[in-house]
């Protein structure tokens, strides 16, 4: 009966479009007709409001998407049907959208096509399936990490590696890398995946892993959604702690700060009692953010001023670290923390500690989101810039950017923390600097008006220009470029393989056109010169 009703809806929609053509002399793209006749179990949305909604993302920096329809799938089969329809000539673009948390319209369609809402709005009934003995969980590609966490915790388990914000889709973070303060120890999220189901640009469903269809497996991980749409991911699990001792300490000298961070991530091979479980940091360039930092962690009484700490160059650096433990093991956790802190050279009077539940710590950014939404400060432009900076040039970056370009106006947090390259699988599509240790520097700013947006965007351009002129070989994380030459430079030695995988798994170049990597007509053949 459901199938009959669905077919009836399709017929009625097709009839309505035909009437529009006859009565209003409108030109309707054949893409719509193609979509309406593929027999979807889910929903097809054609309303202007729906199309406008998928043209905006978290960055709010681009609204140039050309979506003709929004599909809310009821299953992986729906994804297959849409991609197969798109692959048939004349081809049209297909973009998978998770939580819409991209910055520069990466989930848009840059040529007329369809957006598949894999997360919010999808009709998929695929709850996380935890395999307790095997220590992994199978999840829908559009599932949010917060839901994965809650499902696995029912078995006392949790994924190993996280992002700082849990309201992101699994497919979205795996298409980039998925990083946070656990990356130094467990690697990025793409290093903690056992298996994927992927709908390629040909509309084929392929299960891939380290040992089966491995070329697709490694290409998709960090592949910016260029080779297929992840419909299922098998994520590695570990026993979950119950509590987190959360510590923040300050530094006035960057060299000391970076050496301590690098020392802490060098302990990644040690037993858990001899290392911290999370290592991040951030930069503070004005008094206001010092107090925001403290009030978000403790009471805002007894405010701190940069001037009172004699910060070098007017900049402070905060090291953020955690120790996981189980209820009842407080004393041993304290002993382990004290032993590690004795090896660090922070400002002793700046030590602040709190104790929270494991979920409370992992979901900390969402609490800030709730506050910002209440103040109307969440749905604003976010001109973010995320860079991987090689360790050998991080002090030059500090002098030129933190103590130079930024001035004292940041408009949001600036994260900085190091990672170990040997925790990244070089076979993935993700790109990092060619040094064993490199830093993430993330400028996570917000612009409440056009003037601030222009100021911060110009500042981002200055930072990139400084790196170029100073020959600091940074790599963008969540990259955004507008020309093929820039993308070739970004991928470097990986470009040949990346392009070959595109030709093999998405020869019509219909997937993820919002990334603007292969931003030309789908009928154009990629020349050997581009390989």
XYZ file of C-alpha atoms in Angstrom, residues 254 258 262 388-400 402 416 435 438-441 472:
24
model
C 55.100 30.660 23.327
C 54.771 24.685 22.471
C 55.022 18.637 22.118
C 48.012 22.637 9.599
C 51.344 24.316 10.387
C 54.635 22.356 10.402
C 56.389 22.252 13.769
C 59.588 23.773 12.330
C 57.758 27.038 11.528
C 55.265 27.326 14.378
C 57.305 29.970 16.228
C 57.522 32.046 13.043
C 53.757 31.695 12.737
C 53.347 32.885 16.328
C 55.427 35.994 15.739
C 53.865 36.887 12.414
C 49.436 35.870 16.902
C 46.336 25.516 18.616
C 56.859 16.777 9.159
C 52.473 19.546 12.971
C 49.992 21.925 14.582
C 46.356 22.635 13.978
C 45.725 26.369 14.174
C 55.564 28.377 5.660
